[in-house]
CSV table of C-alpha atoms in Angstrom, one decimal:
chain,number,residue,atom,x,y,z
U,1,MET,CA,0.0,0.0,0.0
U,2,LYS,CA,1.3,3.5,-0.9
U,3,GLN,CA,2.1,5.7,2.0
U,4,ASN,CA,-0.6,8.3,1.3
U,5,GLU,CA,-3.2,5.5,0.9
U,6,LYS,CA,-3.0,5.0,4.7
U,7,ASN,CA,-4.8,8.3,5.1
U,8,ASP,CA,-7.8,7.4,3.0
U,9,GLN,CA,-10.9,8.8,4.6
U,10,THR,CA,-13.6,6.2,5.5
U,11,LYS,CA,-16.2,5.8,8.2
U,12,PHE,CA,-16.2,2.0,7.7
U,13,SER,CA,-14.1,-0.5,9.6
U,14,PRO,CA,-12.1,-3.1,7.7
U,15,THR,CA,-14.8,-5.6,8.6
U,16,GLU,CA,-17.6,-3.4,7.3
U,17,ILE,CA,-15.6,-2.7,4.1
U,18,SER,CA,-15.2,-6.5,3.6
U,19,SER,CA,-18.9,-7.0,4.1
U,20,LEU,CA,-19.8,-4.2,1.7
U,21,ASP,CA,-17.5,-5.5,-0.9
U,22,LYS,CA,-19.2,-8.9,-0.7
U,23,ALA,CA,-22.6,-7.2,-1.0
U,24,PHE,CA,-21.3,-5.3,-4.0
U,25,ARG,CA,-21.1,-8.6,-5.9
U,26,TYR,CA,-24.9,-9.0,-5.7
U,27,ALA,CA,-25.8,-5.3,-6.2
U,28,ASN,CA,-28.4,-4.8,-9.0
U,29,GLY,CA,-30.8,-2.2,-10.2
U,30,ASP,CA,-30.4,1.6,-10.5
U,31,ILE,CA,-27.5,3.5,-9.0
U,32,LEU,CA,-29.0,6.4,-6.9
U,33,TYR,CA,-26.0,8.7,-7.5
U,34,ASN,CA,-23.2,8.0,-9.9
U,35,MET,CA,-19.9,9.9,-10.3
U,36,THR,CA,-21.5,12.6,-12.5
U,37,ASN,CA,-22.8,13.8,-9.2
U,38,ASP,CA,-20.0,16.1,-8.2
U,39,TYR,CA,-20.3,15.2,-4.5
U,40,MET,CA,-20.0,11.5,-5.2
U,41,PHE,CA,-17.1,12.4,-7.5
U,42,ARG,CA,-15.4,14.2,-4.7
U,43,ALA,CA,-16.3,11.5,-2.1
U,44,VAL,CA,-14.9,8.6,-4.1
U,45,LEU,CA,-11.6,10.4,-5.1
U,46,GLN,CA,-11.0,11.9,-1.7
U,47,THR,CA,-11.8,8.6,0.1
U,48,ASN,CA,-9.7,6.3,-2.1
U,49,ASN,CA,-6.3,7.5,-3.0
U,50,LYS,CA,-5.7,4.4,-5.2
U,51,VAL,CA,-8.7,5.4,-7.3
U,52,LEU,CA,-7.4,8.9,-7.6
U,53,ARG,CA,-3.9,7.7,-8.7
U,54,GLY,CA,-5.4,5.3,-11.2
U,55,LEU,CA,-7.6,8.0,-12.8
U,56,ILE,CA,-4.7,10.4,-13.0
U,57,CYS,CA,-2.4,7.8,-14.5
U,58,SER,CA,-5.0,7.0,-17.1
U,59,LEU,CA,-5.7,10.7,-18.0
U,60,LEU,CA,-2.0,11.7,-18.2
U,61,HIS,CA,-0.8,8.4,-19.8
U,62,LEU,CA,1.5,7.6,-16.9
U,63,ALA,CA,2.7,4.3,-15.6
U,64,GLU,CA,1.9,3.5,-12.0
U,65,SER,CA,5.6,3.6,-11.1
U,66,GLU,CA,5.7,7.3,-12.3
U,67,VAL,CA,3.2,8.4,-9.7
U,68,LYS,CA,4.8,8.3,-6.3
U,69,VAL,CA,2.6,10.6,-4.2
U,70,VAL,CA,-0.9,12.1,-5.0
U,71,GLU,CA,-2.2,14.4,-2.3
U,72,ILE,CA,-5.4,16.4,-2.2
U,73,THR,CA,-4.7,19.8,-0.9
U,74,ASN,CA,-8.3,21.0,-0.4
U,75,PRO,CA,-10.0,18.1,1.4
U,76,ILE,CA,-13.5,18.6,2.8
U,77,ILE,CA,-15.2,16.9,5.7
U,78,LEU,CA,-17.3,14.3,3.9
U,79,GLY,CA,-20.9,14.1,4.9
U,80,GLU,CA,-20.9,17.5,6.6
U,81,ALA,CA,-23.8,19.7,5.7
U,82,VAL,CA,-22.9,22.5,3.3
U,83,ARG,CA,-24.7,25.8,3.8
U,84,ASP,CA,-23.6,27.3,0.5
U,85,LYS,CA,-24.9,25.0,-2.2
U,86,GLU,CA,-22.9,26.9,-4.8
U,87,PHE,CA,-19.6,26.0,-3.4
U,88,ARG,CA,-17.1,24.3,-5.8
U,89,LEU,CA,-16.3,20.7,-5.4
U,90,ASP,CA,-13.3,20.7,-7.6
U,91,ILE,CA,-10.3,18.7,-6.3
U,92,ASN,CA,-6.9,20.2,-6.1
U,93,VAL,CA,-4.1,17.7,-6.2
U,94,VAL,CA,-0.3,17.8,-5.9
U,95,MET,CA,1.4,14.9,-7.8
U,96,ASN,CA,4.9,13.9,-6.8
U,97,ASN,CA,5.2,17.1,-4.9
U,98,SER,CA,5.7,19.0,-8.1
U,99,ILE,CA,2.7,19.0,-10.4
U,100,LEU,CA,-0.5,20.8,-9.6
U,101,ILE,CA,-3.7,19.2,-10.9
U,102,ASN,CA,-7.3,20.5,-10.7
U,103,LEU,CA,-10.1,18.0,-11.3
U,104,GLU,CA,-13.7,19.2,-11.8
U,105,MET,CA,-16.9,17.4,-12.7
U,106,GLN,CA,-19.4,19.8,-14.5
U,107,ILE,CA,-22.7,18.4,-15.8
U,108,THR,CA,-24.5,21.7,-16.5
U,109,ASN,CA,-23.6,23.6,-19.6
U,110,LYS,CA,-21.7,26.7,-18.4
U,111,LEU,CA,-21.7,28.8,-21.5
U,112,ASN,CA,-18.6,30.6,-20.1
U,113,TRP,CA,-16.7,27.4,-19.3
U,114,GLU,CA,-13.7,28.2,-21.5
U,115,ASN,CA,-13.0,31.4,-19.6
U,116,ARG,CA,-13.8,29.8,-16.2
U,117,SER,CA,-11.5,26.8,-16.7
U,118,ILE,CA,-8.7,29.2,-17.9
U,119,MET,CA,-9.2,31.2,-14.7
U,120,TYR,CA,-9.1,28.1,-12.5
U,121,LEU,CA,-5.9,27.0,-14.3
U,122,CYS,CA,-4.2,30.3,-13.9
U,123,ARG,CA,-5.1,30.4,-10.2
U,124,SER,CA,-3.5,27.0,-9.8
U,125,TYR,CA,-0.3,28.1,-11.7
U,126,ASP,CA,0.1,31.3,-9.7
U,127,GLN,CA,1.7,29.7,-6.7
U,128,LEU,CA,5.0,31.4,-6.4
U,129,ASN,CA,5.8,33.2,-3.2
U,130,ARG,CA,7.3,36.7,-3.3
U,131,GLY,CA,11.0,36.4,-4.2
U,132,GLN,CA,10.9,33.0,-5.8
U,133,ASP,CA,12.5,32.5,-9.2
U,134,TYR,CA,10.0,32.0,-12.0
U,135,ARG,CA,11.9,28.8,-12.9
U,136,GLU,CA,10.5,27.3,-9.8
U,137,ALA,CA,6.9,27.6,-11.1
U,138,ARG,CA,5.3,24.2,-10.9
U,139,PRO,CA,3.4,22.8,-13.9
U,140,ALA,CA,-0.4,23.2,-13.6
U,141,ILE,CA,-3.0,21.0,-15.2
U,142,HIS,CA,-6.8,21.5,-15.3
U,143,ILE,CA,-9.0,18.5,-16.1
U,144,SER,CA,-12.7,19.1,-16.8
U,145,PHE,CA,-15.3,16.3,-17.0
U,146,LEU,CA,-18.2,17.7,-18.9
U,147,ASP,CA,-21.5,16.0,-19.6
U,148,TYR,CA,-22.0,18.1,-22.7
U,149,THR,CA,-20.0,19.1,-25.8
U,150,LEU,CA,-17.9,22.2,-25.2
U,151,LEU,CA,-17.3,23.1,-28.8
U,152,ASP,CA,-20.1,21.9,-31.0
U,153,GLU,CA,-18.2,22.5,-34.2
U,154,TYR,CA,-15.2,20.4,-32.9
U,155,PRO,CA,-16.7,17.4,-30.9
U,156,GLU,CA,-14.0,15.3,-29.2
U,157,PHE,CA,-14.0,12.8,-26.4
U,158,TYR,CA,-10.7,13.7,-24.8
U,159,ALA,CA,-9.1,17.0,-25.8
U,160,SER,CA,-5.9,18.6,-24.6
U,161,TYR,CA,-4.9,22.3,-25.0
U,162,LYS,CA,-1.5,24.0,-24.6
U,163,LEU,CA,0.1,27.3,-25.4
U,164,ILE,CA,1.4,26.9,-28.9
U,165,ASN,CA,2.7,29.0,-31.8
U,166,VAL,CA,-0.3,29.4,-34.1
U,167,LYS,CA,1.8,29.3,-37.3
U,168,ASN,CA,4.1,26.3,-36.8
U,169,HIS,CA,2.4,24.7,-33.7
U,170,GLN,CA,5.6,24.9,-31.7
U,171,LYS,CA,4.8,24.5,-28.0
U,172,TYR,CA,5.5,27.7,-26.0
U,173,SER,CA,5.5,25.9,-22.7
U,174,ASP,CA,4.5,22.6,-21.1
U,175,ASN,CA,3.8,24.2,-17.8
U,176,ILE,CA,0.1,24.8,-18.3
U,177,THR,CA,-2.3,22.3,-19.9
U,178,LEU,CA,-6.1,22.0,-20.2
U,179,TYR,CA,-7.8,18.6,-20.6
U,180,VAL,CA,-11.5,18.2,-21.4
U,181,VAL,CA,-13.3,14.9,-21.1
U,182,ASP,CA,-16.7,15.0,-22.9
U,183,LEU,CA,-18.7,12.3,-21.1
U,184,SER,CA,-21.5,12.7,-23.7
U,185,ARG,CA,-19.3,11.6,-26.6
U,186,ILE,CA,-17.6,8.4,-25.4
U,187,ASP,CA,-18.3,7.1,-28.9
U,188,LEU,CA,-15.5,9.4,-30.2
U,189,ALA,CA,-12.8,7.8,-28.0
U,190,THR,CA,-9.7,7.1,-30.0
U,191,GLU,CA,-7.6,3.9,-29.8
U,192,GLU,CA,-5.2,5.8,-27.6
U,193,ASP,CA,-8.0,6.8,-25.3
U,194,LYS,CA,-9.1,3.1,-25.1
U,195,ARG,CA,-5.5,1.9,-24.5
U,196,TYR,CA,-5.4,4.0,-21.3
U,197,HIS,CA,-9.0,3.2,-20.3
U,198,ILE,CA,-10.1,6.8,-20.4
U,199,ASN,CA,-13.3,5.7,-22.1
U,200,ASP,CA,-13.8,3.1,-19.4
U,201,TRP,CA,-13.5,5.7,-16.7
U,202,ALA,CA,-16.1,7.8,-18.5
U,203,SER,CA,-18.4,4.8,-18.8
U,204,LEU,CA,-17.9,4.1,-15.1
U,205,PHE,CA,-18.7,7.7,-14.2
U,206,LYS,CA,-22.0,7.6,-16.2
U,207,ALA,CA,-23.1,4.1,-15.3
U,208,VAL,CA,-26.8,4.1,-14.2
U,209,THR,CA,-27.1,0.5,-13.0
U,210,TRP,CA,-24.9,-1.6,-10.8
U,211,GLU,CA,-24.8,-4.3,-13.5
U,212,GLU,CA,-23.4,-1.8,-15.9
U,213,LEU,CA,-21.0,-0.5,-13.3
U,214,LYS,CA,-19.6,-4.0,-12.5
U,215,MET,CA,-19.2,-4.8,-16.2
U,216,THR,CA,-17.1,-1.7,-16.7
U,217,ALA,CA,-15.2,-2.3,-13.5
U,218,SER,CA,-14.1,-5.7,-14.6
U,219,LYS,CA,-11.7,-4.2,-17.1
U,220,ASP,CA,-9.2,-2.8,-14.7
U,221,GLU,CA,-8.2,-3.0,-11.0
U,222,TYR,CA,-8.5,0.7,-10.5
U,223,LEU,CA,-12.0,0.8,-12.1
U,224,LYS,CA,-12.9,-2.1,-9.8
U,225,GLU,CA,-11.7,-0.2,-6.8
U,226,ALA,CA,-13.6,2.9,-7.9
U,227,ALA,CA,-16.8,0.8,-8.4
U,228,GLN,CA,-16.5,-0.7,-4.9
U,229,THR,CA,-15.9,2.7,-3.4
U,230,ILE,CA,-19.0,4.1,-5.1
U,231,PHE,CA,-21.0,1.3,-3.5
U,232,ARG,CA,-19.5,2.0,-0.1
U,233,MET,CA,-20.2,5.7,-0.4
U,234,SER,CA,-23.8,4.9,-1.5
U,235,ALA,CA,-24.2,3.0,1.8
U,236,ASP,CA,-23.4,6.1,3.8
U,237,GLU,CA,-26.5,8.0,4.6
U,238,GLU,CA,-24.7,11.3,5.1
U,239,ILE,CA,-23.0,11.0,1.7
U,240,ARG,CA,-26.4,10.3,0.1
U,241,LYS,CA,-27.9,13.4,1.7
U,242,ARG,CA,-25.1,15.6,0.3
U,243,CYS,CA,-25.4,14.0,-3.1
U,244,ARG,CA,-29.2,14.7,-3.0
U,245,ASP,CA,-28.4,18.3,-2.0
U,246,ARG,CA,-26.3,18.6,-5.1
U,247,GLU,CA,-28.9,17.1,-7.3
U,248,GLU,CA,-31.5,19.5,-5.9
U,249,TYR,CA,-29.1,22.4,-6.4
U,250,TYR,CA,-28.5,21.5,-10.1
U,251,GLN,CA,-32.2,20.9,-10.6
U,252,ASP,CA,-32.9,24.4,-9.1
U,253,LEU,CA,-30.1,25.7,-11.4
U,254,ARG,CA,-31.7,24.0,-14.5
U,255,ASN,CA,-35.1,25.4,-13.5
U,256,TYR,CA,-33.6,28.8,-13.1
U,257,GLU,CA,-31.8,28.5,-16.5
U,258,LEU,CA,-35.1,27.4,-18.1
U,259,LYS,CA,-36.9,30.4,-16.5
U,260,ILE,CA,-34.1,32.7,-17.8
U,261,GLU,CA,-34.5,31.1,-21.2
U,262,GLN,CA,-38.2,31.4,-21.1
U,263,ASP,CA,-37.9,35.1,-20.0
U,264,ARG,CA,-35.4,35.7,-22.7
U,265,LYS,CA,-37.8,34.3,-25.4
U,266,GLU,CA,-40.7,36.2,-24.0
U,267,HIS,CA,-38.6,39.4,-23.9
U,268,GLU,CA,-37.5,38.8,-27.5
U,269,GLU,CA,-41.2,38.2,-28.5
U,270,ASP,CA,-42.2,41.4,-26.7
U,271,LEU,CA,-39.4,43.2,-28.5
U,272,ARG,CA,-40.5,41.8,-31.9
U,273,ASN,CA,-44.1,42.9,-31.1
U,274,TYR,CA,-42.9,46.3,-30.1
U,275,GLU,CA,-40.8,46.6,-33.3
U,276,ARG,CA,-43.9,45.5,-35.3
U,277,LYS,CA,-46.0,48.1,-33.5
U,278,ILE,CA,-43.4,50.8,-34.2
U,279,ALA,CA,-43.2,49.7,-37.8
U,280,ARG,CA,-47.0,49.8,-38.0
U,281,VAL,CA,-47.2,53.2,-36.3
U,282,THR,CA,-44.4,54.5,-38.5
U,283,LYS,CA,-46.3,53.4,-41.6
U,284,GLU,CA,-49.5,54.9,-40.4
U,285,LYS,CA,-47.6,58.2,-39.7
U,286,GLU,CA,-46.0,58.1,-43.1
U,287,ARG,CA,-49.4,57.5,-44.7
U,288,ALA,CA,-50.9,60.3,-42.7
U,289,VAL,CA,-48.1,62.6,-43.7
U,290,ARG,CA,-48.6,61.6,-47.4
U,291,ASP,CA,-52.3,62.1,-47.1
U,292,TYR,CA,-51.7,65.5,-45.4
U,293,GLU,CA,-49.3,66.6,-48.1
U,294,LYS,CA,-51.7,65.4,-50.8
U,295,ALA,CA,-54.5,67.3,-49.2
U,296,ALA,CA,-52.3,70.4,-48.8
U,297,ILE,CA,-51.3,70.2,-52.5
U,298,GLU,CA,-54.9,69.7,-53.5
U,299,TYR,CA,-55.9,72.6,-51.2
U,300,GLU,CA,-53.2,74.8,-52.7
U,301,CYS,CA,-54.2,73.9,-56.2
U,302,GLY,CA,-57.8,74.6,-55.3
U,303,ARG,CA,-56.9,77.9,-53.7
U,304,LYS,CA,-54.9,78.9,-56.7
U,305,ALA,CA,-57.7,77.8,-59.1
U,306,GLN,CA,-60.1,79.8,-57.0
U,307,ALA,CA,-57.9,82.9,-57.0
U,308,ASP,CA,-57.4,82.6,-60.8
U,309,GLU,CA,-61.2,82.3,-61.2
U,310,ILE,CA,-61.8,85.4,-59.0
U,311,ALA,CA,-59.2,87.3,-61.0
U,312,ARG,CA,-60.9,86.2,-64.2
U,313,LEU,CA,-64.3,87.3,-62.9
U,314,ARG,CA,-62.9,90.7,-61.8
U,315,ALA,CA,-61.3,91.2,-65.2
U,316,GLU,CA,-64.6,90.3,-66.8
U,317,ILE,CA,-66.5,92.7,-64.5
U,318,GLU,CA,-64.0,95.5,-65.4
U,319,ARG,CA,-64.4,94.6,-69.1
U,320,LEU,CA,-68.2,94.8,-68.8
U,321,LYS,CA,-68.0,98.1,-67.0
U,322,GLY,CA,-65.9,99.5,-69.7
U,323,ASN,CA,-68.3,98.4,-72.4
U,324,SER,CA,-71.2,99.9,-70.4
U,325,GLU,CA,-69.5,103.3,-70.1
U,326,ASN,CA,-68.7,103.3,-73.8
U,327,MET,CA,-72.4,102.7,-74.6
U,328,ASP,CA,-73.5,105.6,-72.3
U,329,LYS,CA,-71.4,108.0,-74.2
């Protein structure tokens, strides 16, 4: 057993663990909370260091011998009630006392995730104390598990991003890296992804029945350890409560997002109706202006015709007067 595995958090005695592992063999039916629940994700990885090491080795394509120590630097008290439901359950890890890793499960589509993940990565990387040489900066890695496709135009199961030269693709630095696992597109897993069991980890995270979970777990000792730990965590009432809290939080968030979307659509419809009303009023105003101008022209023409007629009549009267005076003479 690795030295840091001795500190694995668990409420269960060795006898209880043995009993639960035996019960796991006969588990069937639906899984109440799988690892897409970020609290279960945190509970399993914080509780079982072997699972955490296995997952990291898989994601970073490392042999077990290359990972000496994996330590979570932001542990929480599992099962303790959380007053702030919006708190982050990301896991900060130091690997081999030199590499900073941030793991995060995110099932709701955060439309600003690109910027958020970059911010999280930069915070992890910015760890130098005042006076330290920049060459002492430790590599930082951010790994996102998303249950949606981040970039619809470029779907990919397991993507990695680094700082590179945009012309010749020369890497600028290996010190910061972003990895994104798209749990909704396991079908796009490459042969390399399969060789390192990354697709199996994704399937294990998303398993909805114990039968499905056990089938996936049979492919690898770390997957098996993870599956058994999920079963143990599911037997803990306090862990289940916290998982339920997270489900309720995300449901509230989805409802809020739906309301925001509905409000947005209603606002857009109101705006379209207002624009149509403005267009209608504008047309009516333009028509009224045209009618007025036409009437004004007609009036002016009529007035001019009337003035011309009066002038003609006056001239005729003057002519008749002149004729009358000539006759009197």
